[in-house]
CSV table of C-alpha atoms in Angstrom, one decimal:
chain,number,residue,atom,x,y,z
A,10,UNK,CA,86.4,-0.1,35.4
A,11,UNK,CA,83.0,-0.7,33.8
A,12,UNK,CA,81.0,1.3,36.4
A,13,UNK,CA,83.3,4.3,36.0
A,14,UNK,CA,82.9,4.2,32.3
A,15,UNK,CA,79.1,4.1,32.5
A,16,UNK,CA,79.0,7.1,34.8
A,17,UNK,CA,80.6,9.3,32.2
A,18,UNK,CA,77.8,10.6,29.9
A,19,UNK,CA,80.1,10.8,26.9
A,20,UNK,CA,80.9,7.1,27.0
A,21,UNK,CA,79.8,4.9,24.1
A,22,UNK,CA,80.1,1.1,23.4
A,23,UNK,CA,80.1,-0.6,20.0
A,24,UNK,CA,77.7,-3.4,19.2
A,25,UNK,CA,80.6,-5.9,19.5
A,26,UNK,CA,80.9,-5.3,23.3
A,27,UNK,CA,78.6,-7.8,25.0
A,28,UNK,CA,77.8,-8.7,28.6
A,29,UNK,CA,76.0,-11.7,29.9
A,30,UNK,CA,72.9,-11.0,32.0
A,31,UNK,CA,71.8,-12.3,35.4
A,32,UNK,CA,68.4,-13.7,36.5
A,33,UNK,CA,65.1,-12.0,35.7
A,34,UNK,CA,64.4,-8.8,37.8
A,35,UNK,CA,61.5,-6.3,38.1
A,36,UNK,CA,61.6,-2.8,36.8
A,37,UNK,CA,58.7,-0.9,38.3
A,38,UNK,CA,55.6,-2.8,37.4
A,39,UNK,CA,57.3,-4.5,34.4
A,40,UNK,CA,58.9,-7.9,34.7
A,41,UNK,CA,62.0,-8.0,32.6
A,42,UNK,CA,62.8,-11.5,31.3
A,43,UNK,CA,66.1,-13.1,30.6
A,44,UNK,CA,68.1,-11.9,27.5
A,45,UNK,CA,71.3,-13.6,26.4
A,46,UNK,CA,73.3,-10.5,25.6
A,47,UNK,CA,73.0,-6.7,25.8
A,48,UNK,CA,75.1,-3.7,24.8
A,49,UNK,CA,75.3,-1.0,27.5
A,50,UNK,CA,74.8,2.5,26.1
A,51,UNK,CA,75.0,5.9,27.7
A,52,UNK,CA,71.7,5.6,29.5
A,53,UNK,CA,70.3,2.1,28.7
A,54,UNK,CA,71.1,-1.3,27.4
A,55,UNK,CA,70.7,-2.3,23.8
A,56,UNK,CA,69.5,-5.9,23.6
A,57,UNK,CA,71.1,-8.0,20.8
A,58,UNK,CA,69.6,-11.4,21.8
A,59,UNK,CA,68.0,-13.5,19.1
A,60,UNK,CA,65.2,-14.2,21.6
A,61,UNK,CA,62.4,-11.5,21.5
A,62,UNK,CA,62.5,-11.0,25.3
A,63,UNK,CA,63.3,-8.1,27.6
A,64,UNK,CA,66.8,-7.8,29.1
A,65,UNK,CA,67.1,-9.0,32.7
A,66,UNK,CA,69.2,-6.0,33.7
A,67,UNK,CA,69.4,-2.4,32.7
A,68,UNK,CA,72.1,0.1,33.5
A,69,UNK,CA,70.3,3.5,34.0
A,70,UNK,CA,71.5,7.0,34.6
A,71,UNK,CA,68.9,9.3,36.1
A,72,UNK,CA,67.5,11.5,33.3
A,73,UNK,CA,68.0,15.2,33.7
A,74,UNK,CA,64.6,15.8,32.1
A,75,UNK,CA,61.7,14.2,34.0
A,76,UNK,CA,58.5,15.9,32.9
A,77,UNK,CA,55.4,13.7,32.5
A,78,UNK,CA,56.1,13.2,28.8
A,79,UNK,CA,59.9,13.1,28.9
A,80,UNK,CA,61.7,9.9,28.2
A,81,UNK,CA,63.3,8.7,31.5
A,82,UNK,CA,64.3,5.2,30.4
A,83,UNK,CA,64.8,3.2,27.2
A,84,UNK,CA,66.0,-0.2,26.3
A,85,UNK,CA,66.2,-2.1,23.0
A,86,UNK,CA,64.7,-5.5,22.3
A,87,UNK,CA,64.9,-7.7,19.3
A,88,UNK,CA,62.2,-5.9,17.4
A,89,UNK,CA,61.3,-2.9,19.6
A,90,UNK,CA,62.6,-0.2,21.8
A,91,UNK,CA,60.9,0.1,25.2
A,92,UNK,CA,60.5,3.6,26.5
A,93,UNK,CA,59.4,4.8,30.0
A,94,UNK,CA,58.1,8.3,30.5
A,95,UNK,CA,58.0,10.7,33.5
A,96,UNK,CA,54.4,9.9,34.1
A,97,UNK,CA,55.4,6.2,34.7
A,98,UNK,CA,53.7,5.0,31.5
A,99,UNK,CA,55.7,2.7,29.2
A,100,UNK,CA,55.4,1.7,25.5
A,101,UNK,CA,57.1,-0.5,23.0
A,102,UNK,CA,58.1,1.1,19.7
A,103,UNK,CA,58.9,-1.2,16.8
A,104,UNK,CA,62.3,-0.5,15.2
A,105,UNK,CA,60.9,-0.4,11.7
A,106,UNK,CA,58.2,2.1,12.8
A,107,UNK,CA,60.8,4.3,14.4
A,108,UNK,CA,63.0,4.2,11.3
A,109,UNK,CA,60.1,5.0,8.9
A,110,UNK,CA,59.0,7.9,11.2
A,111,UNK,CA,62.3,9.6,11.6
A,112,UNK,CA,61.5,13.3,11.9
A,113,UNK,CA,64.7,14.7,10.3
A,114,UNK,CA,64.4,16.8,7.2
A,115,UNK,CA,65.8,14.0,5.0
A,116,UNK,CA,63.0,11.6,6.1
A,117,UNK,CA,60.1,14.0,6.8
A,118,UNK,CA,59.0,17.2,5.2
A,119,UNK,CA,57.7,19.3,8.1
A,120,UNK,CA,56.2,22.0,5.8
A,121,UNK,CA,54.2,19.5,3.9
A,122,UNK,CA,53.6,17.3,7.0
A,123,UNK,CA,54.5,14.4,4.8
A,124,UNK,CA,56.9,11.4,5.1
A,125,UNK,CA,59.7,11.4,2.5
A,126,UNK,CA,61.1,8.0,3.2
A,127,UNK,CA,59.4,5.3,1.1
A,128,UNK,CA,58.3,1.8,2.0
A,129,UNK,CA,60.7,0.3,-0.5
A,130,UNK,CA,63.5,1.8,1.5
A,131,UNK,CA,62.5,0.0,4.7
A,132,UNK,CA,64.4,-2.9,6.2
A,133,UNK,CA,61.8,-4.9,8.3
A,134,UNK,CA,64.6,-6.4,10.3
A,135,UNK,CA,66.5,-3.2,11.1
A,136,UNK,CA,68.0,-2.8,14.6
A,137,UNK,CA,69.5,0.2,16.3
A,138,UNK,CA,73.2,0.5,16.6
A,139,UNK,CA,72.9,2.7,19.6
A,140,UNK,CA,70.2,4.5,21.6
A,141,UNK,CA,70.6,7.6,23.8
A,142,UNK,CA,68.5,9.9,26.0
A,143,UNK,CA,68.7,13.5,24.8
A,144,UNK,CA,66.8,16.5,26.1
A,145,UNK,CA,63.9,14.5,27.4
A,146,UNK,CA,63.7,12.5,24.1
A,147,UNK,CA,65.3,9.6,22.4
A,148,UNK,CA,68.1,9.4,19.8
A,149,UNK,CA,68.5,6.3,17.7
A,150,UNK,CA,71.7,5.7,15.7
A,151,UNK,CA,71.1,3.2,12.9
A,152,UNK,CA,73.6,0.8,11.4
A,153,UNK,CA,74.2,3.1,8.4
A,154,UNK,CA,75.1,6.0,10.8
A,155,UNK,CA,71.8,7.8,10.3
A,156,UNK,CA,70.6,9.6,13.4
A,157,UNK,CA,66.9,9.9,14.4
A,158,UNK,CA,65.8,12.1,17.2
A,159,UNK,CA,62.3,11.7,18.7
A,160,UNK,CA,60.9,14.2,21.2
A,161,UNK,CA,59.4,12.7,24.3
A,162,UNK,CA,56.1,14.4,23.8
A,163,UNK,CA,56.0,13.2,20.2
A,164,UNK,CA,56.6,9.6,21.3
A,165,UNK,CA,54.2,9.9,24.3
A,166,UNK,CA,51.4,11.0,21.9
A,167,UNK,CA,52.1,8.0,19.7
A,168,UNK,CA,52.3,5.4,22.4
A,169,UNK,CA,51.0,1.9,21.5
A,170,UNK,CA,49.3,1.2,24.9
A,171,UNK,CA,45.6,0.6,25.0
A,172,UNK,CA,45.0,3.8,26.9
A,173,UNK,CA,46.9,5.9,24.4
A,174,UNK,CA,45.2,4.3,21.4
A,175,UNK,CA,41.8,5.0,23.0
A,176,UNK,CA,42.8,8.7,23.2
A,177,UNK,CA,44.0,8.6,19.6
A,178,UNK,CA,40.6,7.3,18.6
A,179,UNK,CA,38.8,10.1,20.4
A,180,UNK,CA,40.8,12.7,18.3
A,181,UNK,CA,39.6,10.9,15.2
A,182,UNK,CA,36.0,10.7,16.3
A,183,UNK,CA,34.3,11.4,19.6
A,184,UNK,CA,32.4,8.6,21.3
A,185,UNK,CA,28.7,8.5,20.5
A,186,UNK,CA,26.1,9.1,23.2
A,187,UNK,CA,23.0,7.0,22.5
A,188,UNK,CA,19.5,8.4,23.0
A,189,UNK,CA,15.9,7.3,22.9
A,190,UNK,CA,12.3,8.6,23.1
A,191,UNK,CA,13.0,10.7,26.2
A,192,UNK,CA,15.8,12.7,24.5
A,193,UNK,CA,15.6,16.5,24.3
A,194,UNK,CA,17.4,18.0,21.4
A,195,UNK,CA,20.2,20.4,22.3
A,196,UNK,CA,19.7,24.0,21.0
A,197,UNK,CA,22.1,26.9,20.2
A,198,UNK,CA,21.5,30.4,19.0
A,199,UNK,CA,22.6,31.0,15.4
A,200,UNK,CA,24.4,34.3,16.0
A,201,UNK,CA,26.3,32.9,19.0
A,202,UNK,CA,27.5,29.9,16.9
A,203,UNK,CA,28.5,32.3,14.0
A,204,UNK,CA,30.5,34.7,16.1
A,205,UNK,CA,31.9,32.8,19.1
A,206,UNK,CA,34.5,30.0,18.5
A,207,UNK,CA,34.1,28.5,21.9
A,208,UNK,CA,30.3,28.2,21.3
A,209,UNK,CA,31.0,26.8,17.9
A,210,UNK,CA,33.3,24.2,19.4
A,211,UNK,CA,30.6,23.2,21.9
A,212,UNK,CA,28.1,23.0,19.0
A,213,UNK,CA,30.5,20.7,17.1
A,214,UNK,CA,31.0,18.4,20.1
A,215,UNK,CA,27.3,18.1,20.7
A,216,UNK,CA,26.6,17.3,17.1
A,217,UNK,CA,29.4,14.7,17.0
A,218,UNK,CA,28.4,13.0,20.2
A,219,UNK,CA,24.6,13.0,19.8
A,220,UNK,CA,24.2,13.2,16.0
A,221,UNK,CA,21.7,16.0,16.2
A,222,UNK,CA,21.4,19.7,17.2
A,223,UNK,CA,19.0,22.5,16.6
A,224,UNK,CA,20.1,26.0,15.7
A,225,UNK,CA,17.6,28.7,16.5
A,226,UNK,CA,16.9,32.3,15.5
A,227,UNK,CA,18.6,32.1,12.1
A,228,UNK,CA,17.4,34.6,9.4
A,229,UNK,CA,14.2,33.3,7.7
A,230,UNK,CA,15.6,33.4,4.1
A,231,UNK,CA,17.7,31.3,1.8
A,232,UNK,CA,21.4,31.8,2.4
A,233,UNK,CA,22.2,31.7,6.1
A,234,UNK,CA,22.5,27.9,5.9
A,235,UNK,CA,25.4,28.1,3.5
A,236,UNK,CA,26.9,31.0,5.6
A,237,UNK,CA,27.0,28.6,8.6
A,238,UNK,CA,28.4,25.7,6.5
A,239,UNK,CA,31.1,28.0,5.0
A,240,UNK,CA,32.2,28.9,8.6
A,241,UNK,CA,32.9,25.2,9.1
A,242,UNK,CA,34.3,24.1,5.7
A,243,UNK,CA,32.7,23.4,2.3
A,244,UNK,CA,29.2,22.3,1.4
A,245,UNK,CA,29.1,18.8,-0.1
A,246,UNK,CA,27.7,19.1,-3.7
A,247,UNK,CA,25.2,16.6,-5.1
A,248,UNK,CA,23.1,16.4,-8.3
A,249,UNK,CA,20.9,19.0,-6.4
A,250,UNK,CA,23.8,21.4,-6.4
A,251,UNK,CA,25.5,22.8,-3.3
A,252,UNK,CA,22.1,23.4,-1.8
A,253,UNK,CA,18.4,23.2,-2.8
A,254,UNK,CA,15.0,24.3,-1.7
A,255,UNK,CA,12.4,21.8,-0.6
A,256,UNK,CA,8.8,22.9,-1.3
A,257,UNK,CA,5.7,21.2,-2.7
A,258,UNK,CA,5.7,20.9,-6.5
A,259,UNK,CA,2.9,20.0,-9.0
A,260,UNK,CA,5.1,17.5,-10.7
A,261,UNK,CA,7.7,16.4,-8.1
A,262,UNK,CA,10.7,14.2,-8.9
A,263,UNK,CA,11.1,13.4,-5.2
A,264,UNK,CA,8.6,12.6,-2.4
A,265,UNK,CA,10.2,15.3,-0.4
A,266,UNK,CA,8.5,17.8,-2.7
A,267,UNK,CA,5.0,16.5,-1.8
A,268,UNK,CA,3.0,16.4,1.4
A,269,UNK,CA,3.3,12.6,1.7
A,270,UNK,CA,4.5,10.9,4.8
A,271,UNK,CA,8.2,10.2,4.7
A,272,UNK,CA,9.4,7.1,6.6
A,273,UNK,CA,12.6,7.2,8.7
A,274,UNK,CA,15.5,7.3,6.3
A,275,UNK,CA,19.0,8.5,5.6
A,276,UNK,CA,19.7,10.9,2.8
A,277,UNK,CA,21.2,9.8,-0.6
A,278,UNK,CA,21.9,6.1,0.2
A,279,UNK,CA,22.1,5.6,-3.6
A,280,UNK,CA,25.6,7.3,-3.8
A,281,UNK,CA,28.8,5.4,-2.9
A,282,UNK,CA,29.6,7.8,-0.1
A,283,UNK,CA,26.5,9.6,1.2
A,284,UNK,CA,26.9,13.1,2.8
A,285,UNK,CA,28.0,13.0,6.4
A,286,UNK,CA,25.5,15.5,7.7
A,287,UNK,CA,22.1,16.7,6.6
A,288,UNK,CA,21.0,20.4,7.2
A,289,UNK,CA,17.4,21.4,7.1
A,290,UNK,CA,16.7,25.2,7.5
A,291,UNK,CA,13.0,25.9,8.0
A,292,UNK,CA,12.1,29.2,6.3
A,293,UNK,CA,8.3,28.6,6.2
A,294,UNK,CA,6.6,25.8,8.0
A,295,UNK,CA,3.3,24.2,7.2
A,296,UNK,CA,0.8,26.1,9.4
A,297,UNK,CA,-1.7,23.3,10.0
A,298,UNK,CA,-1.4,19.7,11.2
A,299,UNK,CA,1.5,17.7,10.0
A,300,UNK,CA,5.0,18.5,8.6
A,301,UNK,CA,6.7,17.4,11.9
A,302,UNK,CA,10.1,15.6,11.8
A,303,UNK,CA,10.3,12.1,13.2
A,304,UNK,CA,13.9,11.5,14.4
A,305,UNK,CA,15.6,8.3,15.6
A,306,UNK,CA,19.1,7.3,16.8
A,307,UNK,CA,19.8,4.5,14.3
A,308,UNK,CA,22.9,3.3,16.1
A,309,UNK,CA,21.0,2.9,19.3
A,310,UNK,CA,18.2,1.0,17.5
A,311,UNK,CA,20.8,-1.3,15.9
A,312,UNK,CA,22.3,-2.1,19.3
A,313,UNK,CA,18.8,-3.0,20.6
A,314,UNK,CA,18.1,-5.2,17.6
A,315,UNK,CA,21.5,-7.0,18.1
A,316,UNK,CA,20.5,-7.6,21.8
A,317,UNK,CA,17.0,-8.8,21.0
A,318,UNK,CA,17.7,-10.9,17.9
A,319,UNK,CA,21.3,-11.4,16.8
A,320,UNK,CA,20.3,-13.3,13.7
A,321,UNK,CA,18.2,-10.5,12.3
A,322,UNK,CA,20.9,-8.0,13.1
A,323,UNK,CA,23.4,-10.1,11.2
A,324,UNK,CA,21.0,-10.2,8.2
A,325,UNK,CA,21.0,-6.4,8.0
A,326,UNK,CA,24.8,-6.2,8.2
A,327,UNK,CA,25.3,-8.7,5.4
A,328,UNK,CA,22.4,-8.5,2.9
A,329,UNK,CA,23.4,-6.4,-0.1
A,330,UNK,CA,20.7,-3.9,-1.0
A,331,UNK,CA,20.4,-1.8,-4.1
A,332,UNK,CA,19.4,1.9,-3.7
A,333,UNK,CA,18.6,4.0,-6.8
A,334,UNK,CA,17.4,7.4,-7.9
A,335,UNK,CA,17.0,9.0,-11.3
A,336,UNK,CA,15.7,12.2,-12.8
A,337,UNK,CA,16.9,15.7,-13.6
A,338,UNK,CA,18.1,18.4,-11.2
A,339,UNK,CA,21.2,20.3,-12.3
A,340,UNK,CA,21.8,17.4,-14.8
A,341,UNK,CA,20.3,14.1,-15.8
A,342,UNK,CA,21.3,11.5,-13.3
A,343,UNK,CA,20.9,7.7,-12.7
A,344,UNK,CA,22.4,6.9,-9.3
A,345,UNK,CA,22.7,3.2,-8.1
A,346,UNK,CA,24.7,1.8,-5.3
A,347,UNK,CA,24.7,-1.4,-3.3
A,348,UNK,CA,25.2,-1.5,0.5
A,349,UNK,CA,24.0,-3.3,3.6
A,350,UNK,CA,21.4,-1.7,5.8
A,351,UNK,CA,23.8,-1.7,8.8
A,352,UNK,CA,27.3,-1.0,7.6
A,353,UNK,CA,30.2,-2.0,9.9
A,354,UNK,CA,33.8,-0.8,10.0
A,355,UNK,CA,36.9,-3.0,10.2
A,356,UNK,CA,36.5,-3.5,14.0
A,357,UNK,CA,32.8,-4.6,13.7
A,358,UNK,CA,31.4,-1.2,14.9
A,359,UNK,CA,28.5,0.5,13.2
A,360,UNK,CA,29.9,3.0,10.8
A,361,UNK,CA,26.9,3.9,8.7
A,362,UNK,CA,23.2,3.2,8.2
A,363,UNK,CA,21.7,3.0,4.7
A,364,UNK,CA,17.9,3.1,5.0
A,365,UNK,CA,15.3,4.6,2.6
A,366,UNK,CA,12.0,3.0,1.6
A,367,UNK,CA,11.7,5.7,-1.0
A,368,UNK,CA,14.9,4.8,-2.8
A,369,UNK,CA,15.5,1.1,-1.9
A,370,UNK,CA,15.2,-0.7,-5.3
A,371,UNK,CA,12.8,-3.6,-6.0
A,372,UNK,CA,15.8,-5.4,-7.6
A,373,UNK,CA,17.5,-7.5,-4.9
A,374,UNK,CA,20.7,-9.5,-5.1
A,375,UNK,CA,19.2,-12.3,-2.9
A,376,UNK,CA,17.4,-15.5,-3.4
A,377,UNK,CA,13.7,-15.8,-2.4
A,378,UNK,CA,14.5,-17.1,1.0
A,379,UNK,CA,17.0,-14.3,1.6
A,380,UNK,CA,14.4,-11.7,0.5
A,381,UNK,CA,11.9,-13.1,3.1
A,382,UNK,CA,14.5,-13.0,5.9
A,383,UNK,CA,15.6,-9.5,4.9
A,384,UNK,CA,12.0,-8.2,5.2
A,385,UNK,CA,11.6,-9.8,8.6
A,386,UNK,CA,14.8,-8.2,9.8
A,387,UNK,CA,14.0,-4.8,8.3
A,388,UNK,CA,10.5,-4.7,9.8
A,389,UNK,CA,11.9,-5.6,13.3
A,390,UNK,CA,14.5,-2.8,12.9
A,391,UNK,CA,11.9,-0.3,11.7
A,392,UNK,CA,9.7,-1.1,14.7
A,393,UNK,CA,12.6,-0.4,17.1
A,394,UNK,CA,13.5,2.9,15.3
A,395,UNK,CA,10.0,4.2,15.9
A,396,UNK,CA,9.9,2.8,19.4
A,397,UNK,CA,12.8,5.1,20.4
A,398,UNK,CA,12.0,8.0,18.1
A,399,UNK,CA,11.2,11.6,19.0
A,400,UNK,CA,9.1,14.2,17.1
A,401,UNK,CA,10.1,17.8,16.5
A,402,UNK,CA,8.3,20.4,14.4
A,403,UNK,CA,10.7,23.1,13.4
A,404,UNK,CA,9.6,26.7,13.3
A,405,UNK,CA,10.8,29.4,10.9
A,406,UNK,CA,14.4,30.3,11.6
A,407,UNK,CA,15.3,26.8,12.9
A,408,UNK,CA,18.1,24.7,11.4
A,409,UNK,CA,18.0,21.0,12.2
A,410,UNK,CA,21.4,19.4,11.7
A,411,UNK,CA,21.7,15.6,11.6
A,412,UNK,CA,24.4,13.0,11.4
A,413,UNK,CA,23.3,11.3,8.2
A,414,UNK,CA,25.3,8.1,9.0
A,415,UNK,CA,23.4,7.7,12.2
A,416,UNK,CA,20.2,9.7,12.8
A,417,UNK,CA,17.2,8.8,10.6
A,418,UNK,CA,14.6,11.4,9.9
A,419,UNK,CA,11.1,11.3,8.5
A,420,UNK,CA,8.1,13.6,8.2
A,421,UNK,CA,4.5,13.3,9.1
A,422,UNK,CA,2.0,13.9,6.2
A,423,UNK,CA,0.4,17.3,5.6
A,424,UNK,CA,-2.1,18.8,3.2
A,425,UNK,CA,-0.5,21.6,1.2
A,426,UNK,CA,-3.9,22.9,0.1
A,427,UNK,CA,-4.8,23.9,3.6
A,428,UNK,CA,-1.9,26.3,4.0
A,429,UNK,CA,-1.7,29.9,2.9
A,430,UNK,CA,1.8,29.4,1.6
A,431,UNK,CA,4.1,26.6,0.6
A,432,UNK,CA,6.2,24.8,3.2
A,433,UNK,CA,9.8,25.8,2.4
A,434,UNK,CA,13.0,24.3,3.7
A,435,UNK,CA,16.6,25.0,2.5
A,436,UNK,CA,18.6,21.8,2.4
A,437,UNK,CA,22.4,21.3,2.2
A,438,UNK,CA,25.1,18.9,3.3
A,439,UNK,CA,28.6,18.9,4.7
A,440,UNK,CA,30.9,15.9,5.3
A,441,UNK,CA,32.2,14.7,8.6
A,442,UNK,CA,35.8,15.2,7.5
A,443,UNK,CA,35.1,19.0,7.4
A,444,UNK,CA,33.3,19.1,10.7
A,445,UNK,CA,35.9,16.9,12.6
A,446,UNK,CA,38.7,19.0,11.1
A,447,UNK,CA,37.1,22.2,12.5
A,448,UNK,CA,36.6,20.6,15.9
A,449,UNK,CA,40.2,19.6,16.1
A,450,UNK,CA,41.4,23.0,15.0
A,451,UNK,CA,39.3,24.6,17.7
A,452,UNK,CA,40.4,22.0,20.3
A,453,UNK,CA,44.0,23.0,19.6
A,454,UNK,CA,43.2,26.7,19.8
A,455,UNK,CA,41.6,26.4,23.2
A,456,UNK,CA,43.9,23.6,24.5
A,457,UNK,CA,41.0,21.2,25.2
A,458,UNK,CA,41.3,17.5,25.4
A,459,UNK,CA,38.2,15.4,24.8
A,460,UNK,CA,37.2,11.8,25.6
């Protein structure tokens, strides 16, 4: 009688109908442990056991849809629903997550791409009343009668497995490729990047992975830099405006306007959230000796410091350092922030470097012993930065684009009095949120998956 009912796809069982399970069995490569009770549903069993274990037996109909991202099997546990897909992968989905992420128009506004259901409406202990396989996806009927339908591809993309989460991280940000003193900077033609979306996507991928790229053959005048940035998003404004020209001045308010040597640094560490990328468009280069760019992969250098002296690395990740700048550009400003030299994210990975001898304040929120230890760590880090650095002298028409959270840049000294004209660079910034957004849009356009 039971078997004949199960075979009929229209059959349903209420939560009150229970069946005692047998000994543990294996389902594919997943061992299913003992569960006291389960409720058989049209394609799977809904576990109602108070023990958070997997059912020992599942009654399964072969799914009509068996594409690689179609749901082919599902079963409910105490806190989760386990789903198997056509590509043989499996994932657990918490009940509360499924309820919050219902895609119906009552719970989710598809036009705004925004969740409507609020946290205060959630029941952390919610359990499905019934689960079904429909059109390669999953339908969950909740105790209040609400129906939630999840497409198989939608669930597959949001799998909670290690492999799927790694793929999700790559959509957020591509994995960095570290480089050292033998690195050759990638180059791309300005007109190609401005007119060809595939070339632009390649350009964005290189910049995100390596943190540096050189654009050649751009017009030798002020303006094309912002034209390129506007193709990607919006320039990041600062107290210098949306862009500014760098040339020697008689009374400079920044060392960049002189011929002095500039040490390896990141730009604007004295603001709470520095610009994500730095753009330097060479319009007129110093003709004689000097004016070259020193460049170094700060993330690589930090990894080397960590390997060679973990204590000094830890000092730079913890010691709070004041950065400051003051003056007048488009308005009077007095910028101050406090941040460690090596900034880590919530997982302990390097998220940003804050380095600038020019704007690091003499005020230090450390005791005397801490100051001495900081200088020891900073000097060791600086030595490694130069050890793995490269040197590039841009020519008129070159745009050097740098990851300002990662790649440090400096400049060799030059004597402005020996040149027939002033060295002139056009400088601007754009944040990573804009660049990664453009990369994702172009990825979708060309159907490209990246690691």
